[in-house]
């Protein structure tokens, strides 16, 4: 299936043509049929000569109903522009074409209707000339009569050729179904319709309501008037939602694949149309089937910031249009550059932002987003429409490589600065370091810490002697020089004082792993425990305290707390008779 929207001036025969092509009545309301004028969106479909199916979204042509027209055209990839041979190019022809151009619609054809009433040549030439300067470019034209049927076979063949030119549908994309109708069916509940532009829908799928993030489940699917277990883009679909009240959603809402879209009420966009400086302060943004009032803040010559009256599920690269409803004027098309822009709080921020936006083209760019945002979660980028093909630096965080390198350098600088200012503290608290680096998550700090730094007891510092202030490190080195060949002898209290190791200094050295504390004023070098186990394992098992003291060449002052520490760590086990064995 492919989906095409009609476009053109009021009373140029759009609905008559759809009726003649499909045999179906696109006007759904009795008032439309009575007045002979389409007011709201209509839907019909038919089989083409190739065997493929075309579904029509028939839109109203009167200027009073342009918002309805835009709701139908927004999600549709191709247009059938209708111009009457006996009236030619008219004001709503121009406004509809401006809307198609603003939305970037690139595929279409022209049907010159009422060819039985006037020569279609002049209308054809004018339509081609007007359309050639837009996103549609050169289009095929077919002269037809919805009354006599002349030209209908040629139009069907042209629709087949148009369908063959369309890009392959993105069936693996997440679903974003813009709702253009919502109603209740007795016995079934709420049903919504829309044009499925990407992805797949299946009965039983769980979707998000864009307005509330509420999860709803697909109870049933219809397409082309028949129930189906699934529907793939591009298609017109009717979705029956289980247990969802009718007033919960309507035209302009959207059904979404959960977790794949960013709802935003502030966007930065590039404008194609009126200069940014000439835009009024308030306009209406049309995207998908939604029409939302926006406040406009010019940034650069062709870039503006839009503040939406309600949040919409938008992606980088989305096409939309701005319209001034008071003047019935399409101000221009916009391409979304950023769906999560930074605030503009400082003087000169708008001009600086304009310089950044000048280099963006609305295409999702992972490297560029990382460069601008520096740190960002994977899920945030995915919901913005940016494909992620890089490995996180920590948790689900991605980082710009240069920024990450600079952060690594700053970790060393900040920890060193903290050590100078607080020489006897056992390193810098992790949260303090996180705040100094302006990082949003503790896991990032943990990933940035590299040897010789380490995290111990919630603090970041150097390991061993390198973590100590110079006087303490020098004192520890003297202990090592004096007792290195007598690893189980501990300096006496007065010797510790002579070395400059008071209680605070000993505490700092112990926390840094440079000394091992057995008891008050009883310290050994940190590798003494492993050495003691090796010595004791060579004794006849079990062994006594006296045997251990002699084998270790130490005093009872050291041997007692040393063996008790080994007991606590499970390296030795004390027996009922106070002897011990080494646990292997």
Coordinates of C-alpha atoms in Angstrom, one line a residue, residues 66-286:
X66 CA -6.6 24.6 6.1
X67 CA -5.8 23.2 9.6
X68 CA -7.8 20.1 8.7
X69 CA -6.0 19.8 5.4
X70 CA -2.6 20.0 7.2
X71 CA -3.6 17.3 9.6
X72 CA -4.1 15.0 6.7
X73 CA -1.1 16.0 4.7
X74 CA 1.4 16.1 7.6
X75 CA 2.1 12.3 7.9
X76 CA 1.7 11.4 4.2
X77 CA 4.7 10.9 1.9
X78 CA 3.0 11.9 -1.5
X79 CA 0.4 14.3 -2.8
X80 CA -2.1 14.3 -5.7
X81 CA -2.6 18.0 -6.6
X82 CA -5.9 18.7 -8.2
X83 CA -6.4 21.8 -10.5
X84 CA -9.6 22.4 -12.4
X85 CA -9.2 23.0 -16.1
X86 CA -12.0 25.6 -16.2
X87 CA -10.6 27.7 -13.3
X88 CA -6.9 27.1 -13.3
X89 CA -4.5 28.0 -10.5
X90 CA -6.3 29.6 -7.5
X91 CA -5.4 31.0 -4.0
X92 CA -5.9 27.7 -2.2
X93 CA -3.9 25.9 -4.9
X94 CA -1.0 28.2 -3.9
X95 CA -1.5 27.8 -0.1
X96 CA -1.8 24.0 -0.4
X97 CA 1.4 23.9 -2.5
X98 CA 3.2 26.2 0.0
X99 CA 2.2 23.7 2.7
X100 CA 3.5 20.7 0.8
X101 CA 6.7 22.6 0.1
X102 CA 7.1 23.6 3.7
X103 CA 6.7 20.0 4.8
X104 CA 9.3 18.8 2.3
X105 CA 6.9 16.6 0.3
X106 CA 9.0 15.4 -2.6
X107 CA 6.6 13.0 -4.4
X108 CA 3.5 13.8 -6.3
X109 CA 1.6 14.3 -9.5
X110 CA -1.1 16.7 -10.9
X111 CA -4.6 15.8 -12.0
X112 CA -6.2 18.5 -14.1
X113 CA -9.9 17.9 -13.5
X114 CA -12.9 19.0 -15.6
X115 CA -11.0 18.4 -18.8
X116 CA -14.5 17.9 -20.4
X117 CA -15.4 21.5 -19.6
X118 CA -12.2 23.4 -20.8
X119 CA -8.9 23.0 -22.5
X120 CA -6.6 21.5 -19.7
X121 CA -3.4 23.0 -21.4
X122 CA -3.3 26.4 -19.7
X123 CA -4.0 25.0 -16.2
X124 CA -1.4 22.2 -16.8
X125 CA 1.3 24.7 -17.8
X126 CA 0.6 27.0 -14.9
X127 CA 0.5 24.1 -12.4
X128 CA 3.8 22.7 -13.7
X129 CA 5.5 26.1 -13.5
X130 CA 4.3 26.7 -9.9
X131 CA 5.2 23.3 -8.7
X132 CA 8.6 23.1 -10.3
X133 CA 10.1 25.7 -7.9
X134 CA 9.1 23.6 -4.8
X135 CA 10.2 20.4 -3.1
X136 CA 8.1 18.4 -5.6
X137 CA 10.0 19.6 -8.6
X138 CA 9.0 18.3 -12.0
X139 CA 5.7 16.3 -11.7
X140 CA 3.7 14.2 -14.1
X141 CA 0.3 15.7 -15.1
X142 CA -2.8 13.9 -16.2
X143 CA -6.0 15.5 -17.6
X144 CA -9.1 13.8 -16.3
X145 CA -12.8 14.1 -15.9
X146 CA -14.4 12.7 -12.8
X147 CA -17.8 12.9 -14.5
X148 CA -17.1 11.2 -17.9
X149 CA -14.2 9.0 -16.6
X150 CA -11.9 10.3 -19.3
X151 CA -8.2 10.1 -18.2
X152 CA -8.9 7.8 -15.2
X153 CA -7.0 4.8 -16.7
X154 CA -4.0 7.1 -17.3
X155 CA -4.3 8.6 -13.8
X156 CA -4.3 5.1 -12.3
X157 CA -1.1 4.2 -14.3
X158 CA 0.5 7.5 -13.2
X159 CA -0.3 6.6 -9.6
X160 CA 1.4 3.2 -10.2
X161 CA 4.5 5.0 -11.5
X162 CA 4.4 7.4 -8.5
X163 CA 4.3 4.4 -6.1
X164 CA 7.3 2.9 -7.7
X165 CA 9.3 6.0 -7.1
X166 CA 8.7 6.2 -3.4
X167 CA 11.5 5.2 -1.0
X168 CA 11.2 1.9 0.7
X169 CA 9.1 2.2 3.9
X170 CA 11.1 2.2 7.2
X171 CA 9.4 -0.8 8.7
X172 CA 12.0 -1.3 11.4
X173 CA 11.6 2.3 12.8
X174 CA 9.7 2.9 16.0
X175 CA 6.0 3.7 15.7
X176 CA 4.8 7.2 15.8
X177 CA 1.2 7.2 14.7
X178 CA -0.3 10.7 14.5
X179 CA -4.0 10.4 15.2
X180 CA -6.3 12.1 12.8
X181 CA -9.6 10.6 14.0
X182 CA -10.8 9.2 17.3
X183 CA -14.2 7.6 17.9
X184 CA -16.0 4.9 19.7
X185 CA -17.4 1.7 18.3
X186 CA -20.1 0.0 20.3
X187 CA -18.7 -3.3 21.8
X188 CA -15.2 -2.4 20.9
X189 CA -14.4 0.8 22.6
X190 CA -12.0 3.6 21.4
X191 CA -10.7 3.5 17.9
X192 CA -8.2 5.9 16.4
X193 CA -7.0 6.2 12.8
X194 CA -3.9 7.6 11.2
X195 CA -1.2 7.1 8.6
X196 CA 1.5 4.7 9.7
X197 CA 4.6 6.2 8.3
X198 CA 7.2 4.0 9.9
X199 CA 7.4 0.7 11.9
X200 CA 4.9 -2.1 12.5
X201 CA 1.8 -2.4 14.6
X202 CA 0.6 -5.8 15.9
X203 CA -2.4 -6.8 17.9
X204 CA -1.3 -7.0 21.5
X205 CA 1.4 -4.3 21.2
X206 CA 1.9 -1.9 24.0
X207 CA 2.1 1.8 23.0
X208 CA 2.6 5.1 24.8
X209 CA 0.1 7.9 24.6
X210 CA 2.2 10.9 23.7
X211 CA 0.3 13.3 25.9
X212 CA 0.5 11.4 29.1
X213 CA 3.1 8.6 28.7
X214 CA 0.3 6.3 29.7
X215 CA 0.7 2.8 28.3
X216 CA -2.2 1.4 26.2
X217 CA -2.6 -2.0 24.4
X218 CA -3.7 -2.6 20.8
X219 CA -6.9 -4.7 21.0
X220 CA -7.5 -4.8 17.2
X221 CA -6.2 -3.5 13.9
X222 CA -8.0 -2.6 10.7
X223 CA -6.5 -1.6 7.4
X224 CA -8.4 -1.1 4.2
X225 CA -11.6 -2.0 5.9
X226 CA -10.4 -5.5 7.1
X227 CA -9.2 -6.8 10.4
X228 CA -5.5 -7.7 10.4
X229 CA -3.1 -9.2 12.9
X230 CA -0.4 -6.6 12.0
X231 CA 0.2 -3.6 9.7
X232 CA 3.5 -2.3 8.4
X233 CA 4.4 1.1 7.0
X234 CA 3.2 2.8 4.9
X235 CA -0.5 2.2 5.6
X236 CA -3.7 3.7 6.7
X237 CA -4.7 2.0 9.9
X238 CA -7.5 2.0 12.5
X239 CA -6.4 0.9 16.0
X240 CA -8.7 -0.3 18.6
X241 CA -7.3 0.5 22.1
X242 CA -8.2 -1.7 25.0
X243 CA -9.7 0.1 28.0
X244 CA -8.8 3.6 26.8
X245 CA -11.6 6.2 27.2
X246 CA -12.5 8.2 24.1
X247 CA -11.7 11.5 25.7
X248 CA -8.1 10.4 26.4
X249 CA -6.9 11.2 22.9
X250 CA -7.9 12.9 19.7
X251 CA -6.5 14.6 16.5
X252 CA -3.0 15.8 17.1
X253 CA -2.1 13.1 19.7
X254 CA 0.2 10.3 18.8
X255 CA 0.7 6.6 19.7
X256 CA 4.4 5.8 20.2
X257 CA 6.7 2.9 20.6
X258 CA 7.5 3.1 24.4
X259 CA 10.8 4.8 25.3
X260 CA 11.7 5.9 21.7
X261 CA 10.6 9.5 21.6
X262 CA 11.4 12.7 23.4
X263 CA 8.4 14.8 24.3
X264 CA 9.5 18.4 24.2
X265 CA 8.0 21.8 24.4
X266 CA 11.1 23.7 23.3
X267 CA 12.9 23.2 19.9
X268 CA 15.4 24.9 17.8
X269 CA 14.6 24.8 14.1
X270 CA 15.9 26.0 10.7
X271 CA 13.3 28.1 8.8
X272 CA 12.7 28.0 5.1
X273 CA 10.4 30.8 4.1
X274 CA 9.9 34.2 5.8
X275 CA 13.0 35.7 7.4
X276 CA 13.2 34.8 11.1
X277 CA 13.3 38.5 12.0
X278 CA 9.9 39.1 10.2
X279 CA 8.0 36.4 12.0
X280 CA 5.3 37.4 14.5
X281 CA 5.8 36.5 18.1
X282 CA 3.1 33.8 18.0
X283 CA 2.3 31.3 15.2
X284 CA 0.9 27.8 14.9
X285 CA 3.2 24.8 14.4
X286 CA 1.8 22.0 12.2

